XYZ file of C-alpha atoms in Angstrom:
550
model
C 20.999 -28.780 -34.189
C 22.509 -30.312 -31.055
C 20.013 -31.776 -28.665
C 19.808 -30.716 -25.038
C 21.065 -33.268 -22.575
C 18.930 -31.816 -19.780
C 16.138 -33.778 -18.136
C 13.327 -31.579 -19.575
C 10.089 -30.699 -17.814
C 8.493 -33.079 -15.365
C 4.867 -34.116 -16.058
C 3.703 -31.771 -13.292
C 5.611 -28.851 -14.831
C 4.237 -29.664 -18.306
C 0.682 -29.666 -16.951
C 1.272 -26.367 -15.183
C 2.690 -24.699 -18.342
C -0.173 -25.961 -20.519
C -2.686 -24.660 -17.991
C -1.045 -21.209 -17.972
C -0.947 -21.110 -21.792
C -4.626 -22.016 -21.969
C -5.616 -19.327 -19.495
C -3.727 -16.714 -21.517
C -5.127 -18.059 -24.835
C -1.565 -18.704 -26.023
C -2.163 -22.419 -26.481
C -3.919 -21.663 -29.762
C -0.658 -20.650 -31.476
C 0.715 -24.128 -30.795
C -2.155 -25.873 -32.605
C -1.519 -27.182 -36.149
C -2.909 -25.092 -39.011
C -5.875 -26.286 -41.022
C -8.713 -28.531 -39.910
C -12.397 -27.818 -39.565
C -12.771 -27.600 -35.822
C -14.932 -24.711 -34.602
C -12.940 -21.835 -33.131
C -12.540 -21.982 -29.383
C -14.314 -19.424 -27.247
C -11.949 -16.651 -26.199
C -11.673 -16.349 -22.430
C -9.565 -14.553 -19.872
C -8.688 -16.957 -17.061
C -11.746 -18.961 -18.011
C -14.172 -16.018 -18.200
C -15.792 -15.382 -21.630
C -15.043 -11.933 -23.035
C -18.692 -10.912 -23.055
C -18.893 -11.507 -19.290
C -15.873 -9.385 -18.369
C -16.106 -5.991 -16.711
C -15.226 -3.170 -19.112
C -11.920 -2.622 -17.321
C -10.982 -6.258 -17.880
C -11.785 -5.935 -21.574
C -9.545 -2.867 -21.734
C -6.671 -4.848 -20.170
C -7.318 -7.752 -22.563
C -7.169 -5.470 -25.591
C -4.027 -3.675 -24.364
C -1.880 -4.922 -21.530
C -0.786 -1.994 -19.333
C 2.869 -2.797 -20.031
C 2.281 -2.443 -23.780
C 0.938 1.112 -23.793
C 4.121 3.183 -23.724
C 3.816 4.123 -27.419
C 0.394 5.573 -26.634
C 1.835 7.519 -23.711
C 4.485 9.006 -26.007
C 1.805 10.010 -28.533
C -0.391 11.599 -25.850
C 2.566 13.521 -24.486
C 3.547 14.804 -27.931
C -0.038 15.972 -28.520
C -0.435 17.511 -25.071
C -3.364 15.143 -24.515
C -4.519 14.059 -21.047
C -5.800 10.484 -20.943
C -9.279 9.921 -19.538
C -11.781 7.105 -19.163
C -10.445 3.628 -19.892
C -7.255 5.088 -21.355
C -6.489 6.597 -17.979
C -7.553 3.400 -16.248
C -4.715 1.701 -18.120
C -2.315 4.591 -17.460
C -3.003 4.353 -13.720
C -1.113 1.037 -13.759
C 1.941 3.170 -14.570
C 1.135 5.520 -11.700
C -0.568 8.533 -13.349
C -4.169 9.386 -12.481
C -6.599 11.742 -14.227
C -8.281 13.474 -11.260
C -10.422 15.929 -13.204
C -12.814 17.627 -12.528
C -11.575 17.886 -8.921
C -8.176 19.185 -10.053
C -6.463 19.832 -13.382
C -3.669 17.590 -14.559
C -2.521 14.199 -13.356
C -1.700 12.919 -9.909
C 1.375 10.663 -9.775
C 2.022 8.125 -7.030
C 5.528 6.847 -6.364
C 6.480 3.269 -5.559
C 9.089 2.756 -2.846
C 9.168 -0.794 -1.437
C 9.077 -0.834 2.342
C 8.413 2.939 2.386
C 12.188 3.482 2.225
C 13.756 6.429 0.410
C 17.260 7.838 0.450
C 17.864 11.474 1.238
C 19.205 12.149 -2.263
C 16.067 10.560 -3.729
C 13.840 12.757 -1.566
C 15.755 15.820 -2.744
C 15.354 14.683 -6.358
C 11.608 14.236 -5.863
C 11.440 17.768 -4.484
C 13.074 19.089 -7.646
C 10.706 17.040 -9.811
C 7.742 18.448 -7.867
C 9.088 21.953 -8.491
C 9.838 21.474 -12.187
C 7.020 19.238 -13.388
C 4.161 19.278 -10.847
C 2.425 21.638 -8.441
C 5.441 22.277 -6.233
C 4.384 20.027 -3.344
C 3.729 16.409 -2.394
C 1.702 14.387 0.062
C 2.867 11.372 2.042
C 0.216 8.679 1.568
C -1.316 6.149 3.944
C 0.882 3.464 2.324
C 4.055 5.428 3.019
C 4.507 6.661 -0.529
C 4.570 10.129 -2.120
C 2.018 11.714 -4.438
C 2.698 14.649 -6.767
C -0.184 16.650 -8.222
C -1.015 19.203 -10.905
C 1.096 17.404 -13.497
C 0.165 18.799 -16.898
C 0.400 16.777 -20.132
C 3.927 16.869 -21.476
C 5.460 16.223 -18.042
C 4.747 12.504 -17.686
C 7.793 11.235 -19.579
C 10.252 13.706 -17.977
C 9.009 12.652 -14.531
C 9.414 8.957 -15.356
C 12.916 9.560 -16.757
C 14.081 11.634 -13.791
C 12.675 9.175 -11.267
C 14.343 6.301 -13.096
C 17.668 8.163 -12.998
C 17.637 8.018 -9.169
C 16.277 4.486 -8.894
C 12.577 5.276 -8.403
C 9.410 4.361 -10.275
C 5.689 4.992 -10.304
C 4.768 1.667 -11.904
C 2.295 -0.529 -10.073
C 0.831 2.154 -7.820
C -2.669 2.423 -9.235
C -5.622 0.569 -10.760
C -5.315 -3.236 -10.722
C -1.831 -3.527 -9.239
C -0.105 -5.040 -6.243
C 0.489 -1.661 -4.612
C 3.410 -0.270 -2.628
C 4.574 -2.932 -0.167
C 4.602 -1.671 3.411
C 7.109 -2.648 6.066
C 7.831 -1.955 9.707
C 9.099 1.659 9.500
C 12.336 1.059 11.425
C 13.272 -2.232 9.750
C 16.984 -2.847 10.202
C 17.448 -0.315 13.023
C 14.531 -1.116 15.339
C 15.853 -1.927 18.839
C 13.169 -4.535 19.530
C 12.252 -6.007 16.124
C 12.413 -9.769 15.705
C 13.730 -9.582 12.158
C 14.696 -7.104 9.459
C 12.395 -7.788 6.476
C 13.708 -5.124 4.087
C 15.118 -7.711 1.691
C 11.795 -9.553 1.478
C 9.881 -6.359 0.672
C 12.406 -5.240 -1.944
C 12.652 -8.600 -3.690
C 8.917 -9.206 -3.755
C 8.314 -5.733 -5.171
C 10.911 -6.383 -7.877
C 9.393 -9.747 -8.732
C 5.946 -8.193 -9.023
C 7.220 -5.489 -11.380
C 9.115 -8.041 -13.487
C 6.232 -10.532 -13.805
C 3.761 -9.796 -16.577
C 0.881 -11.703 -15.002
C 1.165 -9.511 -11.911
C 0.372 -6.362 -13.902
C -3.357 -5.853 -14.463
C -4.537 -8.317 -11.804
C -8.279 -8.558 -10.933
C -8.169 -5.616 -8.473
C -5.778 -3.691 -6.217
C -3.775 -5.843 -3.813
C -1.908 -4.850 -0.646
C 0.959 -6.761 0.992
C 2.763 -5.942 4.239
C 5.778 -7.252 6.163
C 5.662 -6.762 9.931
C 8.958 -7.501 11.683
C 7.333 -7.061 15.128
C 9.089 -3.775 15.817
C 8.193 -0.812 17.985
C 6.269 1.025 15.222
C 3.203 -0.261 13.406
C 2.706 -0.754 9.699
C -0.953 -1.791 10.302
C -0.261 -5.098 8.562
C -3.667 -6.473 9.563
C -5.336 -4.143 7.047
C -3.613 -5.831 4.064
C -4.645 -8.560 1.637
C -1.555 -10.527 2.698
C 0.193 -9.840 5.991
C 3.465 -11.540 6.938
C 3.796 -11.109 10.707
C 6.994 -12.110 12.489
C 6.742 -14.270 15.610
C 9.358 -16.041 17.712
C 8.879 -19.709 18.587
C 10.826 -21.145 21.513
C 11.646 -24.794 22.243
C 8.359 -26.721 22.239
C 6.822 -30.186 22.266
C 4.725 -29.663 19.123
C 7.357 -30.413 16.520
C 7.838 -26.815 15.404
C 11.438 -25.779 14.842
C 12.386 -22.901 17.169
C 13.228 -19.548 15.658
C 11.600 -16.724 13.728
C 8.540 -17.528 11.636
C 6.195 -15.355 9.605
C 2.531 -15.965 10.318
C 0.319 -15.455 7.267
C -2.936 -13.511 7.528
C -5.244 -12.890 4.570
C -8.090 -10.680 3.409
C -7.648 -7.389 5.235
C -9.792 -4.585 3.801
C -11.120 -2.450 6.625
C -13.186 -0.256 4.314
C -15.236 -3.431 3.798
C -15.123 -4.132 7.539
C -12.610 -6.975 7.520
C -9.184 -7.278 9.101
C -6.735 -9.831 7.743
C -7.582 -13.153 9.328
C -5.053 -15.706 10.484
C -4.722 -18.796 8.301
C -2.932 -20.873 10.928
C -0.074 -21.157 8.414
C 3.422 -19.720 8.476
C 6.685 -19.745 6.572
C 10.330 -19.050 7.225
C 11.413 -15.497 6.329
C 13.534 -16.726 3.409
C 10.444 -18.425 1.922
C 8.147 -15.399 2.057
C 8.722 -14.073 -1.477
C 7.862 -17.423 -3.077
C 4.881 -17.866 -0.766
C 3.540 -14.432 -1.716
C 4.121 -15.187 -5.382
C 2.045 -18.376 -5.111
C -0.819 -16.664 -3.276
C -0.854 -13.767 -5.729
C -1.069 -16.246 -8.636
C -4.151 -17.836 -7.075
C -5.761 -14.394 -6.931
C -4.780 -13.694 -10.548
C -6.318 -16.947 -11.763
C -9.462 -17.016 -9.622
C -10.258 -13.404 -8.690
C -13.574 -11.991 -9.895
C -13.197 -10.316 -13.296
C -16.893 -9.697 -13.909
C -17.941 -7.600 -10.909
C -15.531 -4.881 -9.776
C -17.347 -4.543 -6.466
C -16.541 -8.177 -5.612
C -13.043 -8.383 -7.072
C -10.869 -7.883 -3.962
C -9.262 -10.905 -2.290
C -11.736 -10.761 0.604
C -14.558 -11.812 -1.697
C -12.636 -14.744 -3.166
C -11.938 -15.906 0.383
C -15.585 -15.437 1.351
C -16.706 -17.464 -1.665
C -14.184 -20.310 -1.593
C -12.806 -20.329 1.933
C -9.347 -19.945 3.427
C -8.525 -23.667 3.251
C -9.342 -23.739 -0.468
C -7.195 -20.670 -1.131
C -4.215 -22.013 0.795
C -4.521 -25.395 -0.917
C -4.482 -23.664 -4.309
C -1.411 -21.690 -3.268
C 0.297 -24.929 -2.255
C -0.516 -26.332 -5.718
C 1.236 -23.314 -7.221
C 4.289 -23.963 -5.062
C 4.306 -27.645 -6.011
C 4.114 -26.778 -9.716
C 7.091 -24.453 -9.404
C 9.152 -27.358 -8.127
C 10.976 -25.659 -5.259
C 9.832 -28.082 -2.585
C 8.319 -25.335 -0.421
C 5.331 -26.046 1.801
C 3.292 -23.964 4.183
C 3.827 -24.878 7.837
C 0.918 -25.088 10.230
C 1.757 -23.027 13.321
C -0.386 -23.776 16.381
C -2.082 -20.796 17.979
C -0.300 -19.431 21.029
C 3.007 -21.169 20.385
C 4.879 -17.884 19.944
C 6.133 -15.412 22.522
C 3.976 -12.283 23.101
C 4.744 -9.308 20.872
C 6.458 -6.223 22.299
C 3.840 -3.433 22.668
C 3.685 -0.883 19.852
C 4.587 2.726 20.613
C 1.638 4.615 19.163
C 3.486 7.931 19.229
C 6.909 6.614 18.278
C 6.667 7.959 14.720
C 6.990 11.534 16.048
C 9.976 12.960 17.950
C 13.534 11.833 18.700
C 14.037 8.179 19.651
C 16.902 5.722 20.013
C 17.641 3.231 17.259
C 20.313 0.530 17.097
C 24.016 1.313 16.933
C 23.893 4.154 19.442
C 22.165 6.436 16.908
C 18.764 8.146 16.852
C 15.910 8.659 14.437
C 13.837 11.815 14.130
C 10.129 11.530 13.360
C 9.092 14.695 11.513
C 5.582 16.010 12.109
C 3.671 17.123 9.002
C 0.262 18.702 8.607
C -1.590 15.708 7.150
C 1.267 14.588 4.945
C 1.898 17.885 3.131
C 5.421 18.824 2.010
C 6.486 21.709 -0.203
C 9.130 21.081 -2.865
C 11.569 23.164 -0.823
C 10.880 21.100 2.305
C 11.403 17.885 0.329
C 14.801 19.053 -0.941
C 15.822 20.244 2.502
C 14.728 17.024 4.235
C 16.882 15.113 1.779
C 19.822 17.393 2.506
C 19.323 17.100 6.277
C 19.293 13.293 6.002
C 22.526 13.313 3.983
C 24.252 15.905 6.180
C 23.319 14.797 9.689
C 22.148 11.206 9.236
C 23.042 8.222 7.055
C 21.076 9.137 3.905
C 18.243 6.817 4.998
C 14.660 8.028 5.299
C 11.422 6.179 5.877
C 7.764 7.141 5.522
C 5.079 5.804 7.810
C 1.439 4.937 7.261
C 0.771 7.908 9.564
C 1.826 10.166 6.678
C 5.146 11.432 7.989
C 8.879 10.948 7.295
C 11.596 9.596 9.581
C 15.257 10.653 9.375
C 17.442 7.710 10.435
C 20.974 7.372 11.756
C 21.424 10.707 13.541
C 24.284 10.829 16.085
C 23.333 12.338 19.429
C 25.555 15.362 18.818
C 23.614 16.166 15.613
C 20.100 16.092 17.097
C 20.006 19.782 18.004
C 21.205 20.732 14.510
C 18.514 18.561 12.883
C 15.780 20.142 14.998
C 17.068 23.637 14.181
C 17.156 22.813 10.465
C 13.592 21.501 10.652
C 12.388 24.687 12.321
C 14.080 26.735 9.613
C 11.873 25.098 6.952
C 8.674 25.285 8.963
C 8.723 21.719 10.290
C 9.185 20.121 13.699
C 9.732 16.825 15.471
C 6.997 17.703 17.940
C 3.225 17.295 17.605
C 0.223 17.213 19.896
C -1.505 13.925 20.593
C -4.203 14.964 18.140
C -1.849 16.010 15.335
C 0.350 12.899 15.756
C -2.605 10.585 15.213
C -4.432 12.511 12.469
C -4.681 10.849 9.043
C -6.626 12.147 6.039
C -6.978 11.160 2.418
C -6.810 13.798 -0.327
C -10.507 14.600 -0.121
C -12.748 16.657 -2.356
C -10.040 19.260 -2.897
C -8.361 16.975 -5.455
C -10.228 13.647 -5.635
C -13.301 13.216 -7.821
C -14.693 10.458 -5.611
C -14.596 12.376 -2.320
C -17.672 13.876 -0.680
C -15.814 16.054 1.844
C -12.757 18.308 2.140
C -10.962 15.912 4.447
C -7.561 17.599 4.780
C -8.987 21.039 5.569
C -11.535 19.532 7.956
C -8.899 17.382 9.674
C -6.690 20.414 10.209
C -9.629 22.299 11.699
C -10.449 19.382 14.024
C -6.835 19.038 15.216
C -6.419 22.743 15.893
C -9.733 22.926 17.721
C -9.045 19.945 19.981
C -5.386 20.663 20.771
C -6.272 24.213 21.772
C -8.590 22.832 24.455
C -7.239 19.442 25.548
C -3.904 17.793 26.360
C -3.304 14.042 26.294
C -0.347 11.789 27.072
C -1.028 9.386 24.179
C -2.407 9.991 20.695
C -6.022 9.765 19.682
C -6.031 8.508 16.124
C -8.452 10.557 14.027
C -8.946 9.238 10.492
C -10.847 11.216 7.839
C -11.674 9.600 4.525
C -13.648 11.240 1.763
C -15.678 8.321 0.449
C -16.512 4.670 1.173
C -13.293 3.547 -0.580
C -11.705 4.386 2.803
C -8.178 5.272 1.681
C -7.599 6.733 5.158
C -9.075 3.634 6.849
C -11.633 5.388 9.011
C -12.750 2.137 10.630
C -9.418 1.714 12.458
C -9.337 5.202 13.972
C -10.196 5.928 17.581
C -12.374 8.476 15.817
C -13.265 7.888 12.185
C -15.076 10.151 9.760
C -16.211 9.205 6.264
C -17.497 11.771 3.799
C -21.248 11.828 3.171
C -23.952 14.109 1.854
C -25.381 16.024 4.796
C -29.075 16.810 5.241
C -29.811 19.608 2.816
C -27.222 18.386 0.320
C -24.006 19.906 1.701
C -20.709 18.418 2.754
C -20.923 16.103 5.736
C -19.630 13.060 7.557
C -20.686 9.850 9.187
C -18.771 9.483 12.471
C -17.577 6.198 13.998
C -15.739 5.526 17.261
C -13.537 2.899 18.871
C -11.472 1.445 16.023
C -7.915 0.161 16.267
C -5.313 -2.114 14.707
C -2.569 -4.506 15.803
C -2.904 -5.188 19.549
C -5.875 -2.791 19.720
C -7.604 -4.346 16.730
C -11.270 -3.512 16.318
C -13.687 -1.954 13.852
C -15.096 1.409 14.851
C -18.821 1.560 15.603
C -21.294 4.181 14.338
C -21.842 7.265 16.492
C -23.893 9.568 14.305
C -24.367 10.942 10.809
C -24.534 12.183 8.306
C -23.873 15.495 10.037
C -22.798 18.770 8.382
C -19.040 19.280 8.346
C -19.360 22.542 10.259
C -20.925 20.619 13.178
C -18.085 18.110 13.504
C -15.806 20.143 15.803
C -18.508 20.558 18.419
C -19.442 16.865 18.263
C -15.841 15.733 18.691
C -15.273 18.303 21.410
C -18.057 16.575 23.351
C -16.657 13.099 22.598
C -13.100 13.934 23.674
C -14.340 15.819 26.746
C -16.349 12.799 27.868
C -13.358 10.514 27.186
C -11.013 12.617 29.322
C -13.592 12.951 32.099
C -14.024 9.188 32.257
């Protein structure tokens, strides 16, 4: 056999490969047969099997990417996966939500919260044919379908794949849907368009086996410093664009991405600045390195301490960043984190807190239309029609925001009236009150087995009560979340409500006030609770009345 004339692996690369093989227990297959040595203890990233959480044992026994044969068998039998089987299936995007609701919930992955009009129309048809005939826009700018009965999983996956969509990596221990500034590429004031970074990182995550079944969920965001927020400071990794001018500190002028880590507001932490930054073209490799550190060192024994925040609390930010640099060094690309002094960048343009609703200018002399929804709800018919409207009057480019609504991009001025008329014809609008524009709610007890309150119905009641009595020039963000998992991020709302058991055992809420993100960053503080859900409107009426009076 001819011998390779290449240089081979460097000693550093050899050490890195041997370390990876050992952590995956693959080094054993390279050992010579025979001998009397005692068998090595089986570990997962250094943790003995007997110490692993049950979910980690399930992933060890069957990697989520290796379970498709089981899915086919379940579908043929009309069987709905539950327990640890469904825990594994959630990595592919299908969730058993019983007893709250029959069937599966499916969550779609769309990097950067971008979807074409034809894809939206296709999802509407899928919702009609294989689910409950509706969807919800999520707080990570994705779509969820519900009431999916066994036998429909494979057809949904096939039809999504046919239009370039997937549900993989949207649940359980996955790096979830990557968020992005909603107007990336057409934002009149953004520093940089980061669509390519979000798309390529998402693809790398899906194509890298070690990034499937990581220690716990993981959120990544790219903020191009545009006019609309993607609440990047609530993510495990936030890349935040800044502009550096000529300076005397040795930093090359231009656009840099500051790196913040550990955001998880349900656990009362925003992402904290590391003091490090990278060039935009380096961001995918930087994220890869940091995600590998989490994979190798994240807690696999205690699910309650498995998020990145707790690794950072235990080991420190300097340790984590040093480990990430080791990963970069081992990969041999010559990349290094750059220390960016505080205050060296120009101030960020203020965020328009109501810019996700209504008609607004974008680049190129065109406009975007922010469509108001009632807490993210869309019927299958509305989904198909929104897709058609985007293709007919825009440029077949739609976005979803973390405020649970869609944007139709690229509308010429002469088409605006037609778009608004078409929206009215399907029961939608580009107009919303300050209360409706800022209202966010998770699924709630209606269809989530963890929730303690009917968040969507209660949020709708709150909005209708307040907008009938008060008028404001800017939105009040009201966030309702059904349980302490805080999918609707109640701690960053001007008003936040989290489901609780009320005195007497009924549905209730704990209420917090004064939260914010981005330039208004702050964790909301307790006001009262638990209070019965039927008392909430009167309490918030008093709060808003006092706010307006002051």
